[in-house]
PDB file of C-alpha atoms in Angstrom:
ATOM      1  CA  SER K 285     -15.034  -0.504 -13.099  1.00 76.00           C
ATOM      2  CA  SER K 286     -17.803   1.765 -15.102  1.00 75.00           C
ATOM      3  CA  VAL K 287     -18.708  -0.781 -16.572  1.00 79.00           C
ATOM      4  CA  GLY K 288     -19.284  -2.618 -13.583  1.00 81.00           C
ATOM      5  CA  LEU K 289     -20.948  -0.126 -12.575  1.00 75.00           C
ATOM      6  CA  PHE K 290     -22.968  -0.232 -14.497  1.00 76.00           C
ATOM      7  CA  ILE K 291     -24.033  -3.738 -15.317  1.00 82.00           C
ATOM      8  CA  TYR K 292     -24.396  -3.626 -11.237  1.00 81.00           C
ATOM      9  CA  ALA K 293     -27.242  -1.379 -11.304  1.00 75.00           C
ATOM     10  CA  ALA K 294     -29.518  -3.140 -13.376  1.00 78.00           C
ATOM     11  CA  LEU K 295     -28.819  -6.975 -11.487  1.00 86.00           C
ATOM     12  CA  GLN K 296     -29.260  -5.051  -8.769  1.00 84.00           C
ATOM     13  CA  ARG K 297     -32.558  -4.648  -9.037  1.00 82.00           C
ATOM     14  CA  MET K 298     -33.603  -7.618 -10.686  1.00 88.00           C
ATOM     15  CA  LEU K 299     -31.934  -9.558  -7.617  1.00 91.00           C
ATOM     16  CA  VAL K 300     -34.208  -8.143  -5.235  1.00 89.00           C
ATOM     17  CA  GLU K 301     -37.317  -8.736  -7.456  1.00 90.00           C
ATOM     18  CA  PHE K 302     -36.086 -12.475  -7.493  1.00 93.00           C
ATOM     19  CA  TYR K 303     -34.811 -13.095  -4.652  1.00 93.00           C
ATOM     20  CA  GLY K 304     -35.567 -10.312  -2.245  1.00 91.00           C
ATOM     21  CA  LEU K 305     -32.578  -7.596  -0.803  1.00 90.00           C
ATOM     22  CA  ASP K 306     -30.867 -10.298   1.823  1.00 93.00           C
ATOM     23  CA  GLY K 307     -30.823 -13.113  -0.863  1.00 93.00           C
ATOM     24  CA  CYS K 308     -29.100 -10.006  -3.658  1.00 92.00           C
ATOM     25  CA  LEU K 309     -26.622  -9.486  -0.922  1.00 92.00           C
ATOM     26  CA  LEU K 310     -25.382 -12.913  -0.661  1.00 94.00           C
ATOM     27  CA  ILE K 311     -25.648 -13.112  -4.300  1.00 93.00           C
ATOM     28  CA  VAL K 312     -23.666  -9.885  -4.413  1.00 91.00           C
ATOM     29  CA  GLY K 313     -20.373 -10.983  -1.885  1.00 93.00           C
ATOM     30  CA  ALA K 314     -20.572 -14.082  -3.428  1.00 93.00           C
ATOM     31  CA  LEU K 315     -19.910 -11.985  -6.677  1.00 90.00           C
ATOM     32  CA  ALA K 316     -17.238 -10.440  -4.713  1.00 89.00           C
ATOM     33  CA  LEU K 317     -15.692 -13.169  -3.286  1.00 93.00           C
ATOM     34  CA  ASN K 318     -13.938 -14.035  -7.238  1.00 92.00           C
ATOM     35  CA  ILE K 319     -11.977 -11.107  -5.959  1.00 91.00           C
ATOM     36  CA  LEU K 320     -10.044 -14.660  -4.157  1.00 93.00           C
ATOM     37  CA  ALA K 321      -9.447 -15.988  -7.482  1.00 91.00           C
ATOM     38  CA  CYS K 322      -8.464 -13.441  -9.932  1.00 90.00           C
ATOM     39  CA  GLY K 323      -6.313 -12.273  -7.192  1.00 90.00           C
ATOM     40  CA  SER K 324      -4.116 -15.672  -6.036  1.00 91.00           C
ATOM     41  CA  LEU K 325      -3.129 -15.572  -9.823  1.00 89.00           C
ATOM     42  CA  MET K 326      -1.642 -12.336  -9.790  1.00 87.00           C
ATOM     43  CA  ARG K 327       2.716 -12.971 -10.551  1.00 85.00           C
ATOM     44  CA  PRO K 328       4.624 -10.721 -12.340  1.00 83.00           C
ATOM     45  CA  LEU K 329       4.789 -10.676 -15.788  1.00 78.00           C
ATOM     46  CA  GLN K 330       7.958 -12.264 -17.325  1.00 74.00           C
ATOM     47  CA  SER K 331       8.805 -13.109 -21.053  1.00 65.00           C
ATOM     48  CA  SER K 332       8.606 -17.090 -21.385  1.00 58.00           C
ATOM     49  CA  ASP K 333      12.608 -17.183 -23.676  1.00 60.00           C
ATOM     50  CA  CYS K 334      13.939 -15.407 -19.855  1.00 55.00           C
ATOM     51  CA  PRO K 335      14.980 -17.514 -17.561  1.00 57.00           C
ATOM     52  CA  LEU K 336      13.824 -16.109 -13.808  1.00 55.00           C
ATOM     53  CA  PRO K 337      16.203 -13.549 -11.917  1.00 55.00           C
ATOM     54  CA  LYS K 338      19.116 -14.984  -9.877  1.00 57.00           C
ATOM     55  CA  LYS K 339      17.546 -13.426  -6.132  1.00 48.00           C
ATOM     56  CA  ILE K 340      20.840 -11.847  -4.759  1.00 51.00           C
ATOM     57  CA  VAL K 341      22.372 -13.464  -0.905  1.00 49.00           C
ATOM     58  CA  PRO K 342      22.576 -10.399   1.542  1.00 46.00           C
ATOM     59  CA  GLU K 343      25.951 -11.190   1.411  1.00 49.00           C
ATOM     60  CA  ASP K 344      26.991 -11.467  -1.920  1.00 50.00           C
ATOM     61  CA  LEU K 345      26.550  -8.310  -2.797  1.00 45.00           C
ATOM     62  CA  PRO K 346      29.473  -5.311  -3.502  1.00 49.00           C
ATOM     63  CA  ASP K 347      30.028  -3.633  -0.777  1.00 49.00           C
ATOM     64  CA  ARG K 348      29.358   0.247  -2.573  1.00 46.00           C
ATOM     65  CA  TYR K 349      25.489  -0.807  -1.758  1.00 42.00           C
ATOM     66  CA  SER K 350      25.902  -1.541   2.020  1.00 43.00           C
ATOM     67  CA  ILE K 351      24.873   0.792   3.912  1.00 42.00           C
ATOM     68  CA  TYR K 352      26.897   0.017   7.131  1.00 42.00           C
ATOM     69  CA  ASN K 353      30.721  -1.453   5.722  1.00 45.00           C
ATOM     70  CA  GLU K 354      32.222  -2.792   9.080  1.00 44.00           C
ATOM     71  CA  LYS K 355      32.337  -6.639   7.852  1.00 45.00           C
ATOM     72  CA  GLY K 356      36.184  -6.700   9.064  1.00 45.00           C
ATOM     73  CA  LYS K 357      36.179  -4.616  11.747  1.00 48.00           C
ATOM     74  CA  ASN K 358      32.590  -5.943  13.637  1.00 52.00           C
ATOM     75  CA  LEU K 359      33.622  -9.181  13.343  1.00 51.00           C
ATOM     76  CA  GLU K 360      37.271  -9.306  14.128  1.00 53.00           C
ATOM     77  CA  GLU K 361      34.554  -7.111  18.082  1.00 52.00           C
ATOM     78  CA  ASN K 362      32.669  -9.973  17.961  1.00 52.00           C
ATOM     79  CA  ILE K 363      35.066 -12.675  17.963  1.00 52.00           C
ATOM     80  CA  ASN K 364      37.358 -10.929  20.846  1.00 56.00           C
ATOM     81  CA  ILE K 365      33.776 -10.712  22.644  1.00 51.00           C
ATOM     82  CA  LEU K 366      33.634 -13.991  22.466  1.00 50.00           C
ATOM     83  CA  ASP K 367      36.854 -15.146  23.187  1.00 54.00           C
ATOM     84  CA  LYS K 368      36.206 -13.183  26.766  1.00 54.00           C
ATOM     85  CA  SER K 369      33.269 -14.707  27.230  1.00 51.00           C
ATOM     86  CA  TYR K 370      34.340 -18.069  26.378  1.00 50.00           C
ATOM     87  CA  SER K 371      37.621 -17.461  29.191  1.00 54.00           C
ATOM     88  CA  SER K 372      35.790 -16.822  31.594  1.00 50.00           C
ATOM     89  CA  GLU K 373      34.042 -19.355  31.110  1.00 48.00           C
ATOM     90  CA  GLU K 374      36.450 -22.037  31.455  1.00 50.00           C
ATOM     91  CA  LYS K 375      37.757 -19.508  34.324  1.00 49.00           C
ATOM     92  CA  CYS K 376      34.775 -19.718  36.094  1.00 47.00           C
ATOM     93  CA  LYS K 377      34.472 -22.913  36.218  1.00 47.00           C
ATOM     94  CA  SER K 378      38.035 -24.344  37.328  1.00 51.00           C
ATOM     95  CA  THR K 379      37.943 -21.615  39.974  1.00 48.00           C
ATOM     96  CA  LEU K 380      34.429 -24.154  41.268  1.00 45.00           C
ATOM     97  CA  ALA K 381      35.862 -26.239  44.342  1.00 45.00           C
ATOM     98  CA  ASN K 382      33.276 -29.142  43.978  1.00 49.00           C
ATOM     99  CA  GLY K 383      34.441 -32.534  43.393  1.00 48.00           C
ATOM    100  CA  ASP K 384      31.466 -32.470  40.671  1.00 48.00           C
ATOM    101  CA  TRP K 385      32.679 -29.713  38.361  1.00 45.00           C
ATOM    102  CA  LYS K 386      36.158 -30.515  38.646  1.00 45.00           C
ATOM    103  CA  GLN K 387      35.237 -34.118  37.169  1.00 46.00           C
ATOM    104  CA  GLU K 388      33.005 -32.584  34.328  1.00 46.00           C
ATOM    105  CA  SER K 389      36.056 -30.366  33.776  1.00 49.00           C
ATOM    106  CA  LEU K 390      38.887 -33.696  34.041  1.00 45.00           C
ATOM    107  CA  LEU K 391      35.781 -34.739  31.004  1.00 45.00           C
ATOM    108  CA  HIS K 392      36.302 -32.088  29.415  1.00 50.00           C
ATOM    109  CA  LYS K 393      39.885 -31.883  29.182  1.00 50.00           C
ATOM    110  CA  ASN K 394      40.592 -35.267  27.601  1.00 53.00           C
ATOM    111  CA  PRO K 395      39.685 -35.413  23.831  1.00 50.00           C
ATOM    112  CA  THR K 396      41.969 -32.028  23.421  1.00 52.00           C
ATOM    113  CA  VAL K 397      40.531 -31.530  20.077  1.00 49.00           C
ATOM    114  CA  THR K 398      37.858 -30.520  20.649  1.00 51.00           C
ATOM    115  CA  HIS K 399      38.621 -28.456  22.761  1.00 54.00           C
ATOM    116  CA  THR K 400      40.947 -26.420  20.373  1.00 55.00           C
ATOM    117  CA  LYS K 401      38.297 -27.180  16.830  1.00 59.00           C
ATOM    118  CA  GLU K 402      34.914 -26.586  18.605  1.00 66.00           C
ATOM    119  CA  PRO K 403      35.168 -22.476  20.388  1.00 71.00           C
ATOM    120  CA  GLU K 404      36.785 -21.212  17.524  1.00 71.00           C
ATOM    121  CA  THR K 405      34.419 -23.010  14.832  1.00 77.00           C
ATOM    122  CA  TYR K 406      31.812 -22.473  16.942  1.00 73.00           C
ATOM    123  CA  LYS K 407      33.316 -18.347  18.183  1.00 72.00           C
ATOM    124  CA  LYS K 408      33.567 -18.111  14.396  1.00 74.00           C
ATOM    125  CA  LYS K 409      29.778 -18.598  13.827  1.00 77.00           C
ATOM    126  CA  VAL K 410      28.307 -17.158  15.918  1.00 76.00           C
ATOM    127  CA  ALA K 411      30.477 -14.133  15.145  1.00 77.00           C
ATOM    128  CA  GLU K 412      29.026 -14.234  11.125  1.00 76.00           C
ATOM    129  CA  GLN K 413      25.329 -15.115  12.046  1.00 80.00           C
ATOM    130  CA  THR K 414      25.688 -11.747  15.247  1.00 81.00           C
ATOM    131  CA  TYR K 415      26.600  -9.419  12.789  1.00 78.00           C
ATOM    132  CA  PHE K 416      24.611 -10.487   9.805  1.00 79.00           C
ATOM    133  CA  CYS K 417      21.811  -9.513  12.497  1.00 85.00           C
ATOM    134  CA  LYS K 418      23.063  -6.557  12.962  1.00 80.00           C
ATOM    135  CA  GLN K 419      23.700  -5.832  10.054  1.00 81.00           C
ATOM    136  CA  LEU K 420      19.768  -7.144   9.053  1.00 81.00           C
ATOM    137  CA  ALA K 421      18.426  -4.755  12.102  1.00 84.00           C
ATOM    138  CA  LYS K 422      20.461  -1.694  11.437  1.00 81.00           C
ATOM    139  CA  ARG K 423      19.775  -1.683   6.752  1.00 83.00           C
ATOM    140  CA  LYS K 424      15.843  -2.138   8.763  1.00 84.00           C
ATOM    141  CA  TRP K 425      16.692   0.328   9.983  1.00 84.00           C
ATOM    142  CA  GLN K 426      17.725   2.632   7.658  1.00 82.00           C
ATOM    143  CA  LEU K 427      14.924   1.844   5.450  1.00 83.00           C
ATOM    144  CA  TYR K 428      11.741   2.808   7.692  1.00 85.00           C
ATOM    145  CA  LYS K 429      13.858   6.161   8.843  1.00 82.00           C
ATOM    146  CA  ASN K 430      13.947   7.375   5.645  1.00 82.00           C
ATOM    147  CA  TYR K 431      10.724   5.928   4.705  1.00 82.00           C
ATOM    148  CA  CYS K 432       8.920   8.380   7.668  1.00 85.00           C
ATOM    149  CA  GLY K 433      11.593  10.930   6.445  1.00 83.00           C
ATOM    150  CA  GLU K 434      10.961  11.061   3.152  1.00 83.00           C
ATOM    151  CA  THR K 435       6.420  10.431   4.797  1.00 84.00           C
ATOM    152  CA  MET K 436       6.905  14.165   6.506  1.00 87.00           C
ATOM    153  CA  ALA K 437       8.869  15.374   3.818  1.00 84.00           C
ATOM    154  CA  LEU K 438       5.961  15.135   1.769  1.00 84.00           C
ATOM    155  CA  PHE K 439       3.197  16.664   4.339  1.00 85.00           C
ATOM    156  CA  LYS K 440       5.208  19.621   4.489  1.00 86.00           C
ATOM    157  CA  ASN K 441       4.976  19.755   0.608  1.00 85.00           C
ATOM    158  CA  LYS K 442       1.997  22.315   1.275  1.00 88.00           C
ATOM    159  CA  VAL K 443       0.576  22.112  -2.665  1.00 87.00           C
ATOM    160  CA  PHE K 444       0.548  17.944  -1.588  1.00 87.00           C
ATOM    161  CA  SER K 445      -1.168  19.006   1.992  1.00 88.00           C
ATOM    162  CA  ALA K 446      -3.881  20.765  -0.359  1.00 89.00           C
ATOM    163  CA  LEU K 447      -3.756  17.790  -2.834  1.00 89.00           C
ATOM    164  CA  PHE K 448      -5.090  15.067  -0.057  1.00 88.00           C
ATOM    165  CA  ILE K 449      -7.395  16.970   1.060  1.00 91.00           C
ATOM    166  CA  ALA K 450      -8.926  18.357  -1.509  1.00 91.00           C
ATOM    167  CA  ILE K 451      -9.116  14.539  -2.924  1.00 91.00           C
ATOM    168  CA  LEU K 452     -10.732  13.209   0.964  1.00 91.00           C
ATOM    169  CA  LEU K 453     -13.157  15.754   1.044  1.00 92.00           C
ATOM    170  CA  PHE K 454     -13.969  14.863  -3.037  1.00 90.00           C
ATOM    171  CA  ASP K 455     -14.283  11.546  -1.638  1.00 90.00           C
ATOM    172  CA  ILE K 456     -16.019  12.164   1.621  1.00 91.00           C
ATOM    173  CA  GLY K 457     -18.973  14.408  -1.368  1.00 89.00           C
ATOM    174  CA  GLY K 458     -18.033  12.245  -4.785  1.00 86.00           C
ATOM    175  CA  PHE K 459     -18.753   8.877  -3.938  1.00 86.00           C
ATOM    176  CA  PRO K 460     -21.506   8.724  -2.278  1.00 87.00           C
ATOM    177  CA  PRO K 461     -24.668   9.852  -5.733  1.00 86.00           C
ATOM    178  CA  SER K 462     -23.025   6.479  -7.032  1.00 80.00           C
ATOM    179  CA  LEU K 463     -24.765   5.070  -3.866  1.00 82.00           C
ATOM    180  CA  LEU K 464     -27.483   7.187  -2.472  1.00 86.00           C
ATOM    181  CA  MET K 465     -29.408   9.171  -5.848  1.00 86.00           C
ATOM    182  CA  GLU K 466     -31.725   6.179  -5.889  1.00 84.00           C
ATOM    183  CA  ASP K 467     -33.113   7.103  -2.698  1.00 85.00           C
ATOM    184  CA  VAL K 468     -32.868  10.666  -3.730  1.00 86.00           C
ATOM    185  CA  ALA K 469     -35.008   9.918  -6.906  1.00 86.00           C
ATOM    186  CA  ARG K 470     -37.417   8.678  -4.484  1.00 85.00           C
ATOM    187  CA  SER K 471     -37.459  11.326  -1.365  1.00 86.00           C
ATOM    188  CA  SER K 472     -37.932  13.861  -4.410  1.00 83.00           C
ATOM    189  CA  LYS K 473     -41.375  11.793  -5.354  1.00 82.00           C
ATOM    190  CA  VAL K 474     -40.177  10.292  -8.702  1.00 82.00           C
ATOM    191  CA  LYS K 475     -42.616   7.476  -9.899  1.00 79.00           C
ATOM    192  CA  GLU K 476     -40.446   4.555 -10.573  1.00 74.00           C
ATOM    193  CA  GLU K 477     -42.078   4.692 -13.996  1.00 70.00           C
ATOM    194  CA  GLU K 478     -40.233   7.566 -15.337  1.00 73.00           C
ATOM    195  CA  PHE K 479     -36.772   5.732 -14.836  1.00 76.00           C
ATOM    196  CA  ILE K 480     -35.594   5.394 -18.477  1.00 79.00           C
ATOM    197  CA  MET K 481     -32.627   4.509 -17.476  1.00 81.00           C
ATOM    198  CA  PRO K 482     -31.345   3.580 -13.409  1.00 81.00           C
ATOM    199  CA  LEU K 483     -29.583   6.825 -12.517  1.00 86.00           C
ATOM    200  CA  ILE K 484     -26.590   4.352 -10.904  1.00 83.00           C
ATOM    201  CA  SER K 485     -26.718   3.521 -14.725  1.00 83.00           C
ATOM    202  CA  ILE K 486     -25.910   6.883 -15.519  1.00 88.00           C
ATOM    203  CA  ILE K 487     -23.588   8.068 -13.226  1.00 88.00           C
ATOM    204  CA  GLY K 488     -20.859   4.190 -14.588  1.00 85.00           C
ATOM    205  CA  ILE K 489     -21.936   5.289 -18.084  1.00 88.00           C
ATOM    206  CA  MET K 490     -20.240   8.599 -17.444  1.00 91.00           C
ATOM    207  CA  THR K 491     -17.627   7.873 -15.851  1.00 90.00           C
ATOM    208  CA  ALA K 492     -16.494   6.061 -18.787  1.00 89.00           C
ATOM    209  CA  VAL K 493     -17.241   8.643 -20.892  1.00 92.00           C
ATOM    210  CA  GLY K 494     -14.799  11.275 -18.082  1.00 92.00           C
ATOM    211  CA  LYS K 495     -12.440   9.069 -17.873  1.00 91.00           C
ATOM    212  CA  LEU K 496     -11.068   8.906 -21.489  1.00 92.00           C
ATOM    213  CA  LEU K 497     -11.838  11.630 -22.238  1.00 93.00           C
ATOM    214  CA  LEU K 498     -10.930  14.164 -19.748  1.00 92.00           C
ATOM    215  CA  GLY K 499      -7.381  11.398 -20.412  1.00 90.00           C
ATOM    216  CA  ILE K 500      -7.193  12.430 -24.729  1.00 92.00           C
ATOM    217  CA  LEU K 501      -7.967  16.699 -22.537  1.00 91.00           C
ATOM    218  CA  ALA K 502      -4.871  15.895 -20.494  1.00 88.00           C
ATOM    219  CA  ASP K 503      -2.289  15.603 -23.825  1.00 88.00           C
ATOM    220  CA  PHE K 504      -2.888  19.015 -24.977  1.00 88.00           C
ATOM    221  CA  LYS K 505       0.101  20.612 -24.407  1.00 87.00           C
ATOM    222  CA  TRP K 506      -1.795  23.712 -23.809  1.00 90.00           C
ATOM    223  CA  ILE K 507      -4.135  22.371 -21.243  1.00 89.00           C
ATOM    224  CA  ASN K 508      -2.816  22.657 -18.410  1.00 90.00           C
ATOM    225  CA  THR K 509      -3.782  19.667 -16.821  1.00 89.00           C
ATOM    226  CA  LEU K 510      -3.302  21.291 -13.589  1.00 88.00           C
ATOM    227  CA  TYR K 511      -6.360  23.393 -13.577  1.00 91.00           C
ATOM    228  CA  LEU K 512      -8.386  20.624 -15.296  1.00 92.00           C
ATOM    229  CA  TYR K 513      -8.637  18.300 -12.565  1.00 91.00           C
ATOM    230  CA  VAL K 514      -9.226  21.645  -9.608  1.00 91.00           C
ATOM    231  CA  ALA K 515     -11.987  22.815 -12.380  1.00 93.00           C
ATOM    232  CA  THR K 516     -12.791  19.244 -12.218  1.00 93.00           C
ATOM    233  CA  LEU K 517     -13.285  19.079  -8.540  1.00 92.00           C
ATOM    234  CA  ILE K 518     -15.233  23.155  -8.169  1.00 93.00           C
ATOM    235  CA  ILE K 519     -17.586  21.509 -10.649  1.00 94.00           C
ATOM    236  CA  MET K 520     -18.180  18.088  -8.324  1.00 92.00           C
ATOM    237  CA  GLY K 521     -18.561  20.764  -5.961  1.00 92.00           C
ATOM    238  CA  LEU K 522     -21.762  22.689  -7.764  1.00 94.00           C
ATOM    239  CA  ALA K 523     -23.465  19.464  -9.254  1.00 93.00           C
ATOM    240  CA  LEU K 524     -23.277  18.039  -5.196  1.00 92.00           C
ATOM    241  CA  CYS K 525     -24.927  21.592  -4.374  1.00 92.00           C
ATOM    242  CA  ALA K 526     -27.298  21.412  -7.333  1.00 92.00           C
ATOM    243  CA  ILE K 527     -28.959  17.463  -5.704  1.00 90.00           C
ATOM    244  CA  PRO K 528     -31.504  18.679  -3.091  1.00 89.00           C
ATOM    245  CA  PHE K 529     -33.197  21.019  -6.150  1.00 90.00           C
ATOM    246  CA  ALA K 530     -33.567  18.778  -8.920  1.00 87.00           C
ATOM    247  CA  LYS K 531     -37.352  16.956  -7.352  1.00 86.00           C
ATOM    248  CA  SER K 532     -37.588  15.296 -11.663  1.00 87.00           C
ATOM    249  CA  TYR K 533     -36.194  12.567 -13.243  1.00 87.00           C
ATOM    250  CA  VAL K 534     -34.542  15.011 -16.258  1.00 89.00           C
ATOM    251  CA  THR K 535     -32.565  16.939 -13.963  1.00 90.00           C
ATOM    252  CA  LEU K 536     -31.299  13.841 -11.452  1.00 90.00           C
ATOM    253  CA  ALA K 537     -30.475  12.016 -15.369  1.00 90.00           C
ATOM    254  CA  LEU K 538     -28.291  15.236 -16.075  1.00 93.00           C
ATOM    255  CA  LEU K 539     -27.090  16.186 -12.249  1.00 92.00           C
ATOM    256  CA  SER K 540     -25.945  11.934 -12.437  1.00 91.00           C
ATOM    257  CA  GLY K 541     -24.175  11.977 -15.839  1.00 92.00           C
ATOM    258  CA  ILE K 542     -21.697  14.976 -14.356  1.00 94.00           C
ATOM    259  CA  LEU K 543     -21.479  13.432 -11.201  1.00 92.00           C
ATOM    260  CA  GLY K 544     -20.363  10.728 -13.094  1.00 91.00           C
ATOM    261  CA  PHE K 545     -18.158  12.696 -15.839  1.00 93.00           C
ATOM    262  CA  LEU K 546     -16.207  14.977 -12.936  1.00 92.00           C
ATOM    263  CA  THR K 547     -15.669  11.304 -10.936  1.00 90.00           C
ATOM    264  CA  GLY K 548     -13.861  10.079 -14.602  1.00 89.00           C
ATOM    265  CA  ASN K 549     -10.428  13.160 -13.442  1.00 89.00           C
ATOM    266  CA  TRP K 550      -9.106   9.580 -11.655  1.00 87.00           C
ATOM    267  CA  SER K 551      -8.039   9.031 -14.999  1.00 88.00           C
ATOM    268  CA  ILE K 552      -5.114  12.211 -14.479  1.00 90.00           C
ATOM    269  CA  PHE K 553      -5.001  12.070 -10.871  1.00 88.00           C
ATOM    270  CA  PRO K 554      -1.404  10.261 -10.975  1.00 88.00           C
ATOM    271  CA  TYR K 555      -0.486  12.846 -13.745  1.00 89.00           C
ATOM    272  CA  VAL K 556      -1.972  15.352 -10.947  1.00 89.00           C
ATOM    273  CA  THR K 557       0.814  13.299  -8.586  1.00 88.00           C
ATOM    274  CA  THR K 558       3.320  13.492 -10.274  1.00 88.00           C
ATOM    275  CA  LYS K 559       3.177  17.585 -11.531  1.00 86.00           C
ATOM    276  CA  THR K 560       3.006  18.204  -7.905  1.00 85.00           C
ATOM    277  CA  VAL K 561       5.899  16.070  -5.870  1.00 86.00           C
ATOM    278  CA  GLY K 562       7.472  14.519  -9.283  1.00 84.00           C
ATOM    279  CA  ILE K 563       8.075  10.677 -10.828  1.00 87.00           C
ATOM    280  CA  GLU K 564      10.991   9.541  -8.453  1.00 84.00           C
ATOM    281  CA  LYS K 565       8.013  10.130  -4.800  1.00 85.00           C
ATOM    282  CA  LEU K 566       5.250   8.970  -6.923  1.00 86.00           C
ATOM    283  CA  ALA K 567       4.698   5.502  -6.013  1.00 85.00           C
ATOM    284  CA  HIS K 568       4.701   6.958  -2.199  1.00 86.00           C
ATOM    285  CA  ALA K 569       1.999   9.771  -2.866  1.00 88.00           C
ATOM    286  CA  TYR K 570       0.131   7.691  -5.193  1.00 89.00           C
ATOM    287  CA  GLY K 571       0.520   5.061  -2.194  1.00 88.00           C
ATOM    288  CA  ILE K 572      -0.925   8.024   0.460  1.00 89.00           C
ATOM    289  CA  LEU K 573      -2.756  10.160  -1.350  1.00 90.00           C
ATOM    290  CA  MET K 574      -4.767   7.029  -2.333  1.00 91.00           C
ATOM    291  CA  PHE K 575      -5.200   5.850   1.871  1.00 92.00           C
ATOM    292  CA  PHE K 576      -7.214   9.802   2.570  1.00 91.00           C
ATOM    293  CA  ALA K 577      -9.163   8.566  -0.923  1.00 91.00           C
ATOM    294  CA  GLY K 578      -9.994   5.345   0.732  1.00 91.00           C
ATOM    295  CA  LEU K 579     -10.345   7.115   4.206  1.00 93.00           C
ATOM    296  CA  GLY K 580     -13.488   9.827   1.739  1.00 91.00           C
ATOM    297  CA  ASN K 581     -15.023   6.645   0.785  1.00 90.00           C
ATOM    298  CA  SER K 582     -16.032   4.989   3.973  1.00 91.00           C
ATOM    299  CA  LEU K 583     -16.635   7.806   6.169  1.00 92.00           C
ATOM    300  CA  GLY K 584     -18.739   9.393   2.750  1.00 90.00           C
ATOM    301  CA  PRO K 585     -22.275   7.602   3.456  1.00 88.00           C
ATOM    302  CA  PRO K 586     -21.984   7.231   7.114  1.00 90.00           C
ATOM    303  CA  ILE K 587     -21.983  11.138   6.969  1.00 90.00           C
ATOM    304  CA  VAL K 588     -24.966  11.948   4.026  1.00 86.00           C
TER     305      VAL K 588
END
């Protein structure tokens, strides 16, 4: 992602010169659509010598894995309900005094085998399907209920709440510089000739460096990774506050490098999440945090 940001800065300038802003955006959009081709090829990795795992049919699951182990009881209950409804239907038909109904009942009485076998098979089939639907609905409801309960438990965790607020504010402030640093330079009257390297390219290179170095620092036992992450947030805030006072290319390039390096704290973010909520809840918590990160990325540029 950092290499892409570095290349994009130079590519954008070249495309604007050759094709104008509209042409540049059209080409960039077309390049971005290649994500669809890459995404369509993504599959779970399987070794060639191993056969694909066989899908388990819900009926084949052992009883100990079933949340509601009431098959026998429910099956009998459903058959009894069907028996009652079937007998009441026959009773209603027989009590009707119309000639048409009498003829129909006489026609139905002739094939005795159909009367005995078909209702039994039908009742059993419907009972099984009813039971399966009930079990599926109960299981799904239980999963959703557990998920909502776990989500609420995460938000009740004060450290996790502080983390999602931090990531939201970090992305509101930290993402716009990668889009708007060139505009900041123009508003500070920095001339195009002074640009040794595009500021966006500096951010991209330093983000790559930050990801590597911060990841290496997190591996040292004597460094508290949570404190390291908090330090990157604080320094990022101070660097953003210093941008309005930067009036030359050198100071803006320096601030771009600092901001890019600190944005590399994404490499230690999964570890920080694990330390906060535990390895068991990592996937759940990380998904929620990524939602707030995306929200911050969306809100940042319009707010600025």
